[in-house]
Amino acid sequence: MDNLTRILRVRDAEIWAYEFLDNKDIIVYFSITDLNRKATIHDNPLATQEELDERNNYISMDVHSHLDLKKTLAEDIFDDFITNISALVEHMHDFHNAHVFIHMHVHDKIELTDFQLEKDEEMHGDEKEQLYTFKRLWIQQACFQLVEQQLNRKITDMSNSRFCQDLK
């Protein structure tokens, strides 16, 4: 079993942290964003126009990690991961009229120019712990920024009222 923690819930988006309990070194954040529009070929180049025309909404699931999860995880573990996060969308109010595409974002080249090692290891941890924390926060920030870009609003300006998976 893995651990899912919802970090943010606003009107049209949720951001989650995903923790593999057997490998806590893997950093994963993902977002579920209701874009309130039809999906396009740009959203999923593999979809046909006919497939895109049959549904009125597009929900984007964006997975952020420092590793290529499909290459790093065993196939059954990766499949379980996809199943677990997909289950969150399947219970949404308007799921049956929506296209859901999962996009993987690998942040394996994290810019370390902003990383500064703190000398007090008792307070901040050793170099490995500090680097892990920096990477985790970098990936979390990338996830938040993508949601803001998709919704064309800053998270601080978004309502925390009902998200589409809530019952009406």
XYZ file of C-alpha atoms in Angstrom:
168
model
C 0.000 0.000 0.000
C 1.151 3.511 -0.750
C 0.345 6.821 0.885
C -1.601 9.586 -0.859
C -1.862 13.019 0.717
C -3.996 15.764 -0.771
C -2.038 19.001 -0.459
C -4.393 21.407 -2.167
C -7.993 21.454 -3.266
C -9.427 24.418 -5.127
C -12.419 24.828 -7.399
C -10.933 23.205 -10.512
C -7.823 21.413 -9.268
C -6.284 19.169 -6.678
C -2.612 18.544 -5.924
C -1.489 15.338 -4.245
C 1.741 13.891 -2.859
C 2.257 10.189 -3.536
C 4.595 8.163 -1.351
C 5.796 4.666 -2.160
C 6.062 3.144 1.308
C 8.687 0.622 0.200
C 10.858 3.307 -1.439
C 10.601 6.708 0.214
C 13.390 8.142 -1.968
C 11.009 8.436 -4.929
C 9.457 11.910 -5.082
C 6.027 12.131 -6.728
C 3.455 14.912 -6.861
C 0.476 14.928 -9.179
C -2.338 17.255 -10.049
C -5.862 16.728 -11.311
C -7.055 19.771 -13.220
C -10.505 20.229 -14.725
C -9.812 22.493 -17.682
C -13.514 23.066 -18.406
C -13.046 22.704 -22.149
C -12.968 20.019 -24.799
C -9.742 18.080 -25.214
C -7.647 18.806 -28.300
C -5.111 16.916 -30.367
C -2.478 18.960 -28.527
C -3.691 17.420 -25.243
C -3.347 13.874 -26.597
C -1.773 13.490 -30.041
C -2.747 9.792 -30.077
C -6.492 10.501 -29.906
C -8.571 10.719 -33.048
C -10.719 13.767 -33.694
C -13.794 11.537 -33.424
C -12.724 10.430 -29.945
C -12.134 14.026 -28.911
C -15.511 15.164 -30.246
C -17.516 12.627 -28.255
C -16.826 14.209 -24.828
C -17.317 17.788 -23.666
C -14.665 18.149 -20.980
C -10.961 17.584 -20.442
C -9.349 16.632 -17.142
C -5.571 16.684 -17.084
C -3.613 14.501 -14.680
C 0.005 15.620 -14.449
C 2.530 13.480 -12.606
C 5.782 15.128 -11.510
C 8.847 13.196 -10.335
C 12.629 13.325 -10.468
C 12.588 9.844 -12.053
C 11.001 8.338 -15.126
C 8.565 6.195 -13.151
C 7.715 3.932 -16.078
C 11.399 3.014 -16.450
C 12.255 3.017 -12.736
C 9.384 1.049 -11.224
C 8.588 -2.586 -11.873
C 5.740 -2.880 -14.377
C 3.211 -4.129 -11.805
C 4.114 -1.351 -9.344
C 3.814 1.280 -12.085
C 0.436 -0.156 -13.131
C -0.758 -0.071 -9.502
C 0.369 3.563 -9.238
C -1.585 4.545 -12.380
C -4.629 2.611 -11.131
C -4.486 4.333 -7.729
C -4.324 7.861 -9.100
C -6.854 7.133 -11.852
C -9.355 5.952 -9.238
C -9.473 9.499 -7.862
C -10.787 10.788 -11.186
C -13.249 7.953 -11.801
C -15.376 9.148 -8.889
C -15.677 12.705 -10.145
C -19.142 14.064 -10.749
C -18.738 14.653 -14.508
C -16.216 11.877 -15.260
C -18.298 10.122 -17.905
C -18.423 13.224 -20.101
C -14.685 13.929 -19.796
C -11.460 12.851 -21.409
C -8.732 12.153 -18.873
C -5.129 12.097 -20.032
C -2.164 11.356 -17.786
C 0.995 13.299 -18.572
C 4.333 12.409 -16.981
C 6.790 15.216 -16.203
C 10.321 14.112 -15.311
C 12.438 16.691 -13.494
C 15.791 14.912 -13.625
C 17.794 18.064 -14.292
C 16.914 20.124 -11.237
C 18.733 23.455 -11.193
C 20.907 23.431 -8.084
C 22.148 27.021 -8.365
C 19.600 28.033 -5.710
C 20.578 25.185 -3.384
C 22.653 26.276 -0.422
C 23.869 23.696 2.068
C 23.092 24.670 5.652
C 25.924 24.058 8.116
C 23.774 23.101 11.119
C 23.144 19.416 10.393
C 21.237 18.946 13.649
C 18.620 21.430 12.518
C 18.657 20.888 8.731
C 19.969 17.327 8.311
C 23.039 16.160 6.463
C 23.802 17.053 2.845
C 21.795 14.108 1.459
C 18.707 15.048 3.516
C 18.951 18.714 2.549
C 19.325 17.857 -1.144
C 16.309 15.512 -0.953
C 14.216 18.275 0.678
C 15.312 20.771 -1.994
C 14.376 18.332 -4.799
C 11.003 17.571 -3.182
C 10.170 21.271 -2.884
C 11.382 21.927 -6.465
C 9.085 19.207 -7.839
C 6.174 20.365 -5.700
C 6.659 23.917 -6.987
C 6.703 22.671 -10.603
C 3.381 20.912 -9.971
C 1.814 24.069 -8.492
C 3.123 26.212 -11.354
C 1.652 23.895 -13.983
C -1.790 24.074 -12.352
C -1.557 27.872 -12.275
C -0.545 27.887 -15.943
C -3.366 25.519 -16.950
C -6.000 27.558 -15.123
C -4.397 30.898 -15.972
C -4.689 32.007 -12.333
C -2.471 32.074 -9.284
C -3.391 29.476 -6.698
C -3.769 32.209 -4.087
C -6.495 33.782 -6.264
C -8.490 30.568 -6.669
C -11.584 29.689 -4.720
C -11.506 26.695 -2.422
C -15.161 26.002 -3.066
C -16.604 22.864 -4.581
C -14.378 20.823 -6.865
C -16.061 18.743 -9.541
C -15.652 15.471 -7.643
C -17.929 16.794 -4.895
C -21.552 15.798 -5.048
C -23.900 18.571 -6.031
